mmCIF file of C-alpha atoms and ligand atoms in Angstrom:
data_model
loop_
_atom_site.group_PDB
_atom_site.id
_atom_site.type_symbol
_atom_site.label_atom_id
_atom_site.label_comp_id
_atom_site.label_asym_id
_atom_site.label_seq_id
_atom_site.Cartn_x
_atom_site.Cartn_y
_atom_site.Cartn_z
ATOM 1 C CA MET A 1 -7.133 -15.714 8.534
ATOM 2 C CA ARG A 2 -7.794 -15.109 4.868
ATOM 3 C CA THR A 3 -11.464 -14.209 4.815
ATOM 4 C CA ASP A 4 -13.627 -11.537 3.256
ATOM 5 C CA PRO A 5 -12.237 -8.223 4.587
ATOM 6 C CA ASN A 6 -15.728 -6.756 4.591
ATOM 7 C CA LEU A 7 -16.980 -9.265 7.130
ATOM 8 C CA PRO A 8 -15.980 -9.228 10.820
ATOM 9 C CA PRO A 9 -13.584 -12.038 11.814
ATOM 10 C CA ALA A 10 -15.219 -15.195 13.211
ATOM 11 C CA GLY A 11 -16.274 -14.772 16.832
ATOM 12 C CA SER A 12 -16.386 -10.976 16.629
ATOM 13 C CA ARG A 13 -18.985 -8.310 15.992
ATOM 14 C CA THR A 14 -18.703 -4.756 14.740
ATOM 15 C CA VAL A 15 -19.351 -1.585 16.712
ATOM 16 C CA ASP A 16 -19.507 1.620 14.638
ATOM 17 C CA GLY A 17 -17.490 -0.206 11.984
ATOM 18 C CA TRP A 18 -14.783 -1.443 14.408
ATOM 19 C CA PHE A 19 -14.113 -5.181 14.801
ATOM 20 C CA VAL A 20 -14.637 -6.170 18.419
ATOM 21 C CA THR A 21 -14.429 -9.318 20.528
ATOM 22 C CA GLY A 22 -15.597 -9.579 24.129
ATOM 23 C CA SER A 23 -18.089 -7.347 25.857
ATOM 24 C CA GLU A 24 -15.740 -4.490 26.759
ATOM 25 C CA PHE A 25 -15.447 -1.825 24.051
ATOM 26 C CA PRO A 26 -15.034 1.847 24.955
ATOM 27 C CA SER A 27 -17.347 4.488 23.567
ATOM 28 C CA ASP A 28 -14.562 7.093 23.640
ATOM 29 C CA PRO A 29 -12.761 7.108 20.244
ATOM 30 C CA ILE A 30 -9.260 7.630 21.733
ATOM 31 C CA GLU A 31 -9.787 4.868 24.293
ATOM 32 C CA ARG A 32 -10.634 2.564 21.408
ATOM 33 C CA LEU A 33 -7.070 2.941 20.149
ATOM 34 C CA VAL A 34 -5.737 1.703 23.501
ATOM 35 C CA HIS A 35 -8.232 -1.152 23.445
ATOM 36 C CA TYR A 36 -6.443 -2.427 20.318
ATOM 37 C CA ALA A 37 -2.925 -1.561 21.496
ATOM 38 C CA ARG A 38 -3.250 -3.931 24.444
ATOM 39 C CA LEU A 39 -3.868 -6.870 22.089
ATOM 40 C CA ALA A 40 -0.193 -6.633 21.085
ATOM 41 C CA PRO A 41 2.154 -9.530 21.884
ATOM 42 C CA SER A 42 4.581 -9.079 24.780
ATOM 43 C CA ILE A 43 7.362 -11.050 26.436
ATOM 44 C CA ARG A 44 5.688 -13.866 28.465
ATOM 45 C CA ASN A 45 2.453 -11.866 28.072
ATOM 46 C CA SER A 46 3.758 -9.442 30.702
ATOM 47 C CA GLN A 47 1.974 -6.469 29.041
ATOM 48 C CA PRO A 48 4.556 -3.981 30.391
ATOM 49 C CA TRP A 49 2.701 -0.830 29.341
ATOM 50 C CA LYS A 50 0.608 2.067 30.570
ATOM 51 C CA PHE A 51 -1.158 4.617 28.373
ATOM 52 C CA VAL A 52 -1.826 8.178 29.461
ATOM 53 C CA LEU A 53 -4.485 9.844 27.339
ATOM 54 C CA GLY A 54 -4.244 13.586 26.701
ATOM 55 C CA SER A 55 -6.472 15.732 24.494
ATOM 56 C CA SER A 56 -4.524 15.083 21.296
ATOM 57 C CA SER A 57 -1.870 12.550 22.258
ATOM 58 C CA ILE A 58 -1.326 9.223 23.963
ATOM 59 C CA ASP A 59 1.794 8.796 26.097
ATOM 60 C CA VAL A 60 3.123 5.247 26.178
ATOM 61 C CA PHE A 61 4.952 4.347 29.399
ATOM 62 C CA ALA A 62 6.986 1.280 30.327
ATOM 63 C CA ASP A 63 5.477 -0.316 33.428
ATOM 64 C CA ARG A 64 8.608 -1.351 35.319
ATOM 65 C CA ALA A 65 6.524 -3.387 37.752
ATOM 66 C CA ARG A 66 5.910 -5.759 34.844
ATOM 67 C CA TRP A 67 9.541 -6.097 33.769
ATOM 68 C CA LEU A 68 11.038 -9.627 33.794
ATOM 69 C CA SER A 69 14.337 -8.665 35.342
ATOM 70 C CA VAL A 70 15.989 -12.102 35.122
ATOM 71 C CA ALA A 71 14.985 -13.236 31.618
ATOM 72 C CA ASP A 72 15.215 -9.731 30.210
ATOM 73 C CA GLY A 73 17.978 -8.156 32.284
ATOM 74 C CA ASP A 74 18.704 -5.354 29.794
ATOM 75 C CA ARG A 75 14.972 -4.652 29.121
ATOM 76 C CA ARG A 76 15.428 -5.251 25.396
ATOM 77 C CA GLU A 77 12.358 -7.469 25.145
ATOM 78 C CA MET A 78 10.316 -5.089 27.268
ATOM 79 C CA HIS A 79 11.060 -2.331 24.728
ATOM 80 C CA LEU A 80 10.319 -4.693 21.835
ATOM 81 C CA SER A 81 6.932 -5.387 23.440
ATOM 82 C CA LEU A 82 6.313 -1.650 23.814
ATOM 83 C CA GLY A 83 7.120 -1.232 20.122
ATOM 84 C CA CYS A 84 4.456 -3.838 19.308
ATOM 85 C CA ALA A 85 1.888 -1.876 21.335
ATOM 86 C CA ILE A 86 2.865 1.443 19.712
ATOM 87 C CA GLU A 87 2.427 0.032 16.213
ATOM 88 C CA SER A 88 -0.928 -1.549 17.176
ATOM 89 C CA LEU A 89 -2.071 1.818 18.481
ATOM 90 C CA ARG A 90 -1.114 3.493 15.213
ATOM 91 C CA ILE A 91 -2.764 0.822 13.057
ATOM 92 C CA ALA A 92 -5.976 1.325 15.033
ATOM 93 C CA ALA A 93 -5.582 5.085 14.478
ATOM 94 C CA ASP A 94 -5.081 4.477 10.735
ATOM 95 C CA PHE A 95 -8.323 2.494 10.752
ATOM 96 C CA GLY A 96 -10.212 5.181 12.683
ATOM 97 C CA GLY A 97 -9.148 7.946 10.267
ATOM 98 C CA TYR A 98 -6.630 9.566 12.602
ATOM 99 C CA GLY A 99 -3.324 10.992 11.503
ATOM 100 C CA THR A 100 -0.552 10.049 13.949
ATOM 101 C CA GLY A 101 2.907 11.320 14.755
ATOM 102 C CA LEU A 102 5.464 9.516 16.897
ATOM 103 C CA GLN A 103 8.077 11.011 19.190
ATOM 104 C CA TYR A 104 10.360 8.625 21.057
ATOM 105 C CA PHE A 105 11.410 9.531 24.622
ATOM 106 C CA PRO A 106 9.873 13.040 24.566
ATOM 107 C CA MET A 107 11.137 13.832 28.098
ATOM 108 C CA GLN A 108 14.828 13.256 28.689
ATOM 109 C CA SER A 109 14.256 13.135 32.425
ATOM 110 C CA ASP A 110 11.883 10.153 32.246
ATOM 111 C CA GLU A 111 13.083 7.033 30.445
ATOM 112 C CA THR A 112 9.855 5.199 31.260
ATOM 113 C CA LEU A 113 7.975 7.567 28.928
ATOM 114 C CA VAL A 114 9.009 5.704 25.785
ATOM 115 C CA ALA A 115 6.828 7.450 23.220
ATOM 116 C CA ARG A 116 4.264 10.169 22.639
ATOM 117 C CA VAL A 117 1.817 9.371 19.858
ATOM 118 C CA SER A 118 -0.010 12.461 18.607
ATOM 119 C CA VAL A 119 -3.472 11.766 17.218
ATOM 120 C CA ALA A 120 -5.524 14.117 15.046
ATOM 121 C CA LEU A 121 -8.841 13.093 13.569
ATOM 122 C CA GLY A 122 -8.611 13.732 9.839
ATOM 123 C CA GLY A 123 -4.998 14.915 10.321
ATOM 124 C CA PRO A 124 -2.200 14.070 7.873
ATOM 125 C CA LYS A 125 -1.726 10.319 7.549
ATOM 126 C CA ARG A 126 1.633 8.687 8.138
ATOM 127 C CA ALA A 127 3.612 7.550 5.125
ATOM 128 C CA ASP A 128 2.688 3.862 5.400
ATOM 129 C CA PRO A 129 -0.753 3.499 7.038
ATOM 130 C CA ALA A 130 -2.023 -0.060 7.554
ATOM 131 C CA ALA A 131 -5.713 0.241 8.400
ATOM 132 C CA ASP A 132 -6.440 -3.093 6.711
ATOM 133 C CA LEU A 133 -4.400 -4.953 9.345
ATOM 134 C CA LEU A 134 -6.799 -4.030 12.148
ATOM 135 C CA ARG A 135 -9.060 -7.016 11.646
ATOM 136 C CA SER A 136 -6.050 -9.377 11.952
ATOM 137 C CA MET A 137 -5.415 -8.016 15.451
ATOM 138 C CA LEU A 138 -8.417 -9.968 16.694
ATOM 139 C CA THR A 139 -7.332 -13.301 15.262
ATOM 140 C CA ARG A 140 -3.519 -13.071 15.626
ATOM 141 C CA ARG A 141 -2.096 -15.527 18.152
ATOM 142 C CA THR A 142 1.382 -16.716 18.999
ATOM 143 C CA SER A 143 1.503 -20.286 17.699
ATOM 144 C CA ARG A 144 2.978 -23.140 19.753
ATOM 145 C CA LYS A 145 1.962 -25.835 17.291
ATOM 146 C CA VAL A 146 4.266 -28.126 15.372
ATOM 147 C CA PHE A 147 4.670 -26.706 11.891
ATOM 148 C CA ASP A 148 3.873 -28.636 8.733
ATOM 149 C CA THR A 149 7.342 -29.510 7.446
ATOM 150 C CA ALA A 150 5.958 -30.318 3.991
ATOM 151 C CA GLN A 151 4.620 -26.796 3.437
ATOM 152 C CA PRO A 152 7.301 -24.160 2.904
ATOM 153 C CA VAL A 153 6.649 -20.436 3.137
ATOM 154 C CA GLY A 154 6.205 -19.286 -0.467
ATOM 155 C CA ASP A 155 8.122 -16.497 -2.170
ATOM 156 C CA LYS A 156 5.036 -14.266 -2.369
ATOM 157 C CA ASP A 157 4.530 -14.582 1.378
ATOM 158 C CA LYS A 158 8.201 -13.870 2.017
ATOM 159 C CA SER A 159 8.199 -10.758 -0.096
ATOM 160 C CA ALA A 160 4.953 -9.512 1.546
ATOM 161 C CA LEU A 161 6.600 -9.919 4.970
ATOM 162 C CA TYR A 162 9.839 -8.364 3.809
ATOM 163 C CA SER A 163 8.208 -5.235 2.461
ATOM 164 C CA CYS A 164 5.508 -4.665 5.097
ATOM 165 C CA PHE A 165 7.544 -2.282 7.269
ATOM 166 C CA GLU A 166 10.054 0.468 6.956
ATOM 167 C CA VAL A 167 11.238 1.706 10.299
ATOM 168 C CA GLY A 168 14.641 3.003 11.410
ATOM 169 C CA SER A 169 17.490 0.641 10.578
ATOM 170 C CA VAL A 170 15.418 -2.525 11.124
ATOM 171 C CA SER A 171 16.110 -5.392 8.664
ATOM 172 C CA LEU A 172 14.512 -8.795 8.257
ATOM 173 C CA HIS A 173 16.662 -11.874 7.598
ATOM 174 C CA PHE A 174 15.381 -15.308 6.519
ATOM 175 C CA LEU A 175 16.834 -18.742 7.263
ATOM 176 C CA SER A 176 15.383 -21.774 5.483
ATOM 177 C CA GLU A 177 18.349 -24.017 4.769
ATOM 178 C CA ARG A 178 17.901 -27.286 6.672
ATOM 179 C CA THR A 179 21.403 -27.639 8.149
ATOM 180 C CA ALA A 180 21.300 -24.048 9.440
ATOM 181 C CA LEU A 181 17.790 -24.561 10.868
ATOM 182 C CA ASP A 182 18.942 -27.677 12.710
ATOM 183 C CA ALA A 183 21.983 -25.840 14.088
ATOM 184 C CA LEU A 184 19.699 -23.058 15.307
ATOM 185 C CA ALA A 185 17.273 -25.516 16.903
ATOM 186 C CA ALA A 186 20.181 -27.120 18.765
ATOM 187 C CA LEU A 187 21.231 -23.671 20.020
ATOM 188 C CA GLU A 188 17.690 -22.996 21.223
ATOM 189 C CA THR A 189 17.644 -26.209 23.185
ATOM 190 C CA ARG A 190 20.981 -25.302 24.733
ATOM 191 C CA ALA A 191 19.719 -21.854 25.699
ATOM 192 C CA ASP A 192 16.613 -23.371 27.323
ATOM 193 C CA ALA A 193 18.719 -25.802 29.331
ATOM 194 C CA MET A 194 21.110 -23.063 30.482
ATOM 195 C CA LEU A 195 18.316 -20.714 31.515
ATOM 196 C CA PHE A 196 16.246 -23.340 33.287
ATOM 197 C CA ALA A 197 19.320 -24.408 35.241
ATOM 198 C CA LYS A 198 19.178 -21.022 37.011
ATOM 199 C CA PRO A 199 16.906 -21.082 40.074
ATOM 200 C CA GLU A 200 16.196 -17.335 39.741
ATOM 201 C CA TYR A 201 15.006 -17.835 36.150
ATOM 202 C CA ARG A 202 12.627 -20.627 37.182
ATOM 203 C CA ALA A 203 11.411 -18.532 40.118
ATOM 204 C CA GLU A 204 10.646 -15.569 37.868
ATOM 205 C CA LEU A 205 8.668 -17.723 35.448
ATOM 206 C CA ALA A 206 6.785 -19.329 38.314
ATOM 207 C CA HIS A 207 5.957 -15.859 39.644
ATOM 208 C CA TRP A 208 4.468 -14.811 36.298
ATOM 209 C CA VAL A 209 2.593 -18.039 35.856
ATOM 210 C CA GLY A 210 1.248 -17.533 39.384
ATOM 211 C CA ARG A 211 -0.029 -14.080 38.435
ATOM 212 C CA GLY A 212 -1.991 -15.694 35.651
ATOM 213 C CA ALA A 213 -0.447 -13.349 33.126
ATOM 214 C CA LEU A 214 0.904 -16.031 30.864
ATOM 215 C CA GLY A 215 -2.242 -18.041 30.609
ATOM 216 C CA THR A 216 -0.755 -20.546 28.216
ATOM 217 C CA SER A 217 -0.879 -24.246 28.850
ATOM 218 C CA TRP A 218 2.041 -24.489 26.445
ATOM 219 C CA LEU A 219 4.373 -22.591 28.730
ATOM 220 C CA MET A 220 3.144 -24.421 31.794
ATOM 221 C CA SER A 221 3.894 -27.775 30.205
ATOM 222 C CA LYS A 222 7.253 -26.561 28.953
ATOM 223 C CA ILE A 223 8.206 -25.440 32.439
ATOM 224 C CA GLY A 224 7.188 -28.821 33.781
ATOM 225 C CA GLN A 225 9.057 -30.735 31.098
ATOM 226 C CA LEU A 226 12.210 -28.688 31.400
ATOM 227 C CA ALA A 227 12.221 -28.860 35.164
ATOM 228 C CA VAL A 228 11.910 -32.648 35.034
ATOM 229 C CA GLY A 229 14.430 -32.896 32.206
ATOM 230 C CA TYR A 230 16.845 -30.704 34.094
ATOM 231 C CA LEU A 231 16.521 -32.632 37.321
ATOM 232 C CA ARG A 232 16.850 -36.058 35.716
ATOM 233 C CA GLY A 233 19.484 -35.012 33.189
ATOM 234 C CA SER A 234 17.336 -36.604 30.498
ATOM 235 C CA ASP A 235 18.138 -35.599 26.933
ATOM 236 C CA ARG A 236 14.957 -37.080 25.450
ATOM 237 C CA ILE A 237 12.932 -33.969 26.244
ATOM 238 C CA ALA A 238 15.630 -31.751 24.811
ATOM 239 C CA ARG A 239 15.627 -33.827 21.631
ATOM 240 C CA GLU A 240 11.847 -33.614 21.244
ATOM 241 C CA ASP A 241 11.972 -29.879 21.777
ATOM 242 C CA THR A 242 14.669 -29.507 19.158
ATOM 243 C CA GLU A 243 12.538 -31.472 16.687
ATOM 244 C CA ARG A 244 9.529 -29.257 17.403
ATOM 245 C CA VAL A 245 11.528 -26.097 16.927
ATOM 246 C CA ALA A 246 13.180 -27.503 13.812
ATOM 247 C CA SER A 247 9.743 -28.200 12.258
ATOM 248 C CA ALA A 248 9.473 -24.556 11.166
ATOM 249 C CA PRO A 249 10.252 -24.196 7.467
ATOM 250 C CA LEU A 250 11.389 -20.608 7.983
ATOM 251 C CA VAL A 251 13.103 -18.786 10.818
ATOM 252 C CA CYS A 252 13.275 -15.010 10.704
ATOM 253 C CA LEU A 253 15.448 -12.531 12.518
ATOM 254 C CA LEU A 254 14.975 -8.802 12.966
ATOM 255 C CA THR A 255 18.220 -6.878 13.334
ATOM 256 C CA THR A 256 19.191 -3.253 13.801
ATOM 257 C CA HIS A 257 22.301 -1.256 13.037
ATOM 258 C CA HIS A 258 22.710 -0.033 16.636
ATOM 259 C CA ASP A 259 21.310 -1.290 19.933
ATOM 260 C CA GLN A 260 19.764 1.805 21.501
ATOM 261 C CA ARG A 261 16.326 1.785 23.131
ATOM 262 C CA VAL A 262 14.830 3.313 19.984
ATOM 263 C CA ASP A 263 16.232 0.428 17.893
ATOM 264 C CA GLN A 264 14.586 -2.080 20.209
ATOM 265 C CA ILE A 265 11.236 -0.263 20.056
ATOM 266 C CA GLN A 266 11.441 -0.014 16.286
ATOM 267 C CA ALA A 267 12.174 -3.748 15.988
ATOM 268 C CA GLY A 268 8.956 -4.274 17.979
ATOM 269 C CA GLU A 269 7.024 -2.006 15.606
ATOM 270 C CA ALA A 270 8.306 -4.049 12.664
ATOM 271 C CA TYR A 271 7.442 -7.342 14.379
ATOM 272 C CA MET A 272 3.885 -6.171 14.962
ATOM 273 C CA ARG A 273 3.404 -5.501 11.258
ATOM 274 C CA ILE A 274 4.999 -8.804 10.298
ATOM 275 C CA ALA A 275 2.830 -10.769 12.749
ATOM 276 C CA LEU A 276 -0.338 -9.146 11.387
ATOM 277 C CA VAL A 277 0.641 -9.593 7.751
ATOM 278 C CA ALA A 278 1.467 -13.233 8.543
ATOM 279 C CA GLU A 279 -1.959 -13.629 10.128
ATOM 280 C CA SER A 280 -3.683 -12.074 7.111
ATOM 281 C CA ARG A 281 -1.900 -14.640 4.907
ATOM 282 C CA ASP A 282 -2.757 -17.629 7.121
ATOM 283 C CA LEU A 283 0.805 -18.097 8.323
ATOM 284 C CA ARG A 284 1.576 -19.021 11.944
ATOM 285 C CA ILE A 285 4.270 -17.248 13.915
ATOM 286 C CA GLN A 286 6.152 -17.838 17.173
ATOM 287 C CA PRO A 287 8.950 -15.765 18.721
ATOM 288 C CA VAL A 288 11.796 -17.872 20.133
ATOM 289 C CA SER A 289 13.543 -15.516 22.443
ATOM 290 C CA GLN A 290 15.517 -17.658 24.907
ATOM 291 C CA VAL A 291 18.322 -18.142 22.408
ATOM 292 C CA LEU A 292 18.934 -14.376 22.447
ATOM 293 C CA GLU A 293 18.788 -14.222 26.247
ATOM 294 C CA THR A 294 22.171 -15.846 26.882
ATOM 295 C CA PRO A 295 25.422 -14.346 25.473
ATOM 296 C CA GLU A 296 26.837 -17.689 24.253
ATOM 297 C CA THR A 297 23.825 -18.703 22.186
ATOM 298 C CA ARG A 298 23.292 -15.105 21.021
ATOM 299 C CA ALA A 299 26.797 -15.231 19.513
ATOM 300 C CA GLY A 300 25.853 -18.518 17.816
ATOM 301 C CA VAL A 301 22.768 -16.881 16.243
ATOM 302 C CA ALA A 302 24.910 -14.022 14.899
ATOM 303 C CA GLU A 303 27.234 -16.572 13.337
ATOM 304 C CA ILE A 304 24.474 -18.669 11.744
ATOM 305 C CA PHE A 305 22.876 -15.570 10.201
ATOM 306 C CA GLY A 306 26.245 -13.995 9.299
ATOM 307 C CA LEU A 307 25.300 -10.740 11.020
ATOM 308 C CA GLY A 308 28.633 -8.972 11.205
ATOM 309 C CA GLU A 309 28.162 -5.746 13.181
ATOM 310 C CA ARG A 310 24.351 -5.794 13.228
ATOM 311 C CA THR A 311 22.460 -6.532 16.445
ATOM 312 C CA ALA A 312 19.985 -9.414 16.675
ATOM 313 C CA GLN A 313 16.734 -8.118 18.200
ATOM 314 C CA HIS A 314 13.969 -10.650 17.666
ATOM 315 C CA LEU A 315 13.921 -14.224 16.370
ATOM 316 C CA PHE A 316 10.758 -16.040 15.306
ATOM 317 C CA ARG A 317 9.528 -19.143 13.499
ATOM 318 C CA LEU A 318 7.070 -18.978 10.624
ATOM 319 C CA GLY A 319 5.128 -21.584 8.721
ATOM 320 C CA HIS A 320 1.850 -23.409 8.360
ATOM 321 C CA ALA A 321 0.204 -25.116 11.334
ATOM 322 C CA GLU A 322 -3.142 -25.741 12.994
ATOM 323 C CA PRO A 323 -4.622 -22.568 14.504
ATOM 324 C CA GLU A 324 -4.370 -21.946 18.256
ATOM 325 C CA ALA A 325 -7.549 -22.606 20.228
ATOM 326 C CA GLY A 326 -8.170 -19.171 21.700
ATOM 327 C CA PRO A 327 -6.690 -15.845 22.750
ATOM 328 C CA SER A 328 -4.473 -15.351 25.796
ATOM 329 C CA THR A 329 -5.619 -13.086 28.600
ATOM 330 C CA ARG A 330 -5.249 -9.318 28.664
ATOM 331 C CA LEU A 331 -5.247 -6.875 31.563
ATOM 332 C CA PRO A 332 -8.461 -4.856 31.965
ATOM 333 C CA LEU A 333 -8.370 -1.588 30.074
ATOM 334 C CA ASP A 334 -8.832 0.511 33.201
ATOM 335 C CA SER A 335 -5.707 -0.966 34.805
ATOM 336 C CA ILE A 336 -3.428 0.141 31.960
ATOM 337 C CA MET A 337 -4.998 3.465 31.013
ATOM 338 C CA VAL A 338 -4.956 6.871 32.716
ATOM 339 C CA ARG A 339 -7.239 9.612 31.414
ATOM 340 C CA MET A 340 -5.937 13.169 31.787
ATOM 341 C CA ALA A 341 -8.512 15.966 31.735
ATOM 342 C CA ARG A 342 -9.430 16.161 28.093
ATOM 343 C CA THR A 343 -11.303 18.652 25.983
ATOM 344 C CA GLY A 344 -13.299 17.668 22.918
HETATM 345 C C1 FMN B 1 9.687 -9.736 22.868
HETATM 346 C C2 FMN B 1 8.825 -10.974 22.856
HETATM 347 C C3 FMN B 1 9.390 -12.207 23.160
HETATM 348 C C4 FMN B 1 8.613 -13.380 23.114
HETATM 349 N N1 FMN B 1 9.202 -14.607 23.330
HETATM 350 C C5 FMN B 1 8.467 -15.745 23.165
HETATM 351 C C6 FMN B 1 9.074 -17.033 23.239
HETATM 352 O O1 FMN B 1 10.274 -17.173 23.450
HETATM 353 N N2 FMN B 1 8.295 -18.133 23.052
HETATM 354 C C7 FMN B 1 6.954 -18.024 22.785
HETATM 355 O O2 FMN B 1 6.294 -19.034 22.601
HETATM 356 N N3 FMN B 1 6.351 -16.807 22.718
HETATM 357 C C8 FMN B 1 7.074 -15.681 22.885
HETATM 358 N N4 FMN B 1 6.473 -14.446 22.770
HETATM 359 C C9 FMN B 1 5.027 -14.363 22.545
HETATM 360 C C10 FMN B 1 4.311 -14.050 23.858
HETATM 361 O O3 FMN B 1 4.425 -15.111 24.774
HETATM 362 C C11 FMN B 1 2.850 -13.770 23.516
HETATM 363 O O4 FMN B 1 2.812 -12.588 22.749
HETATM 364 C C12 FMN B 1 1.975 -13.583 24.734
HETATM 365 O O5 FMN B 1 1.906 -14.770 25.491
HETATM 366 C C13 FMN B 1 0.549 -13.167 24.335
HETATM 367 O O6 FMN B 1 -0.033 -14.127 23.487
HETATM 368 P P1 FMN B 1 -0.489 -13.786 22.011
HETATM 369 O O7 FMN B 1 0.705 -13.342 21.218
HETATM 370 O O8 FMN B 1 -1.065 -15.074 21.469
HETATM 371 O O9 FMN B 1 -1.515 -12.687 22.075
HETATM 372 C C14 FMN B 1 7.235 -13.276 22.807
HETATM 373 C C15 FMN B 1 6.672 -12.026 22.496
HETATM 374 C C16 FMN B 1 7.464 -10.889 22.500
HETATM 375 C C17 FMN B 1 6.849 -9.552 22.136
#
């Protein structure tokens, strides 16, 4: 939300200068970084991460127990989510006056150790610190509202989003032409229908909803609608969904040159920045990932955006809409954090 940066966001307080919501806020400075990292977005709010705290580094692990193996068979979205958490961690470190370094996959023998973030109080800062985005972490939400079709995303907003990250080979593409947006919305509806037709896909979603991890009434109602629509063969629901998706004045796509794990993580880092910059400019954002989860519709996305050899990593809608009511749930800090013996 665009408010005075010197004041804490609505509904929060400050502790030692940090913006905080809720009662839980660690006194340990390194643990505070993890406290913010876990506010990152993740596929179906699965929060597939664990943080191991050393004396001058934080190891970020993929938690395979929280991998959605049907929806995200190749673990691309899990690594995107991990990238979001890594960038959140570093933004919190920027805010706290820490210099950070990032090493991807520091141990060849363990592919679940996706990154080691070195942290040094007062150490050299990274090239593009973003301390000012910390306050937006508390108010950022994934939006499931219908967008205001009469309010386009302005050029200043677009250029702020375009230039807010520089990581690996990640590029941001915009789509705002109506015919192309409608074609994309139709593809999204097709992807939804294809995925929901698979019993194992519905079972996986039901499992996650049952674990309370998703915590969004939006997803619950979508599951209900799609299940009914699928069973009855009704196309009314599909049409309404297409209209809702097509209400976004701007659809964005993050792409990479290659499709290695590091590319996927870096696309997540870029998305985190974009989502926070969007929040700071009062723009709403929603990933729409199903369309990249089936090969047929993924090929359609590449065609609409004219991607050539580049790989589509993350698709999302942007625009103006009513704010979401409240935050979605997060796992308790102690369940995602391991403290190694630390000195100082
Ligand atoms: C890789 C990835 C894929 C996502 N896909 C979708 C999606 O298809 N639809 C959607 O509404 N939200 C999607 N999300 C947003 C998550 O559902 C959301 O981050 C999570 O529920 C936590 O809520 P929050 O972002 O409001 O904190 C995705 C997020 C990530 C990181």
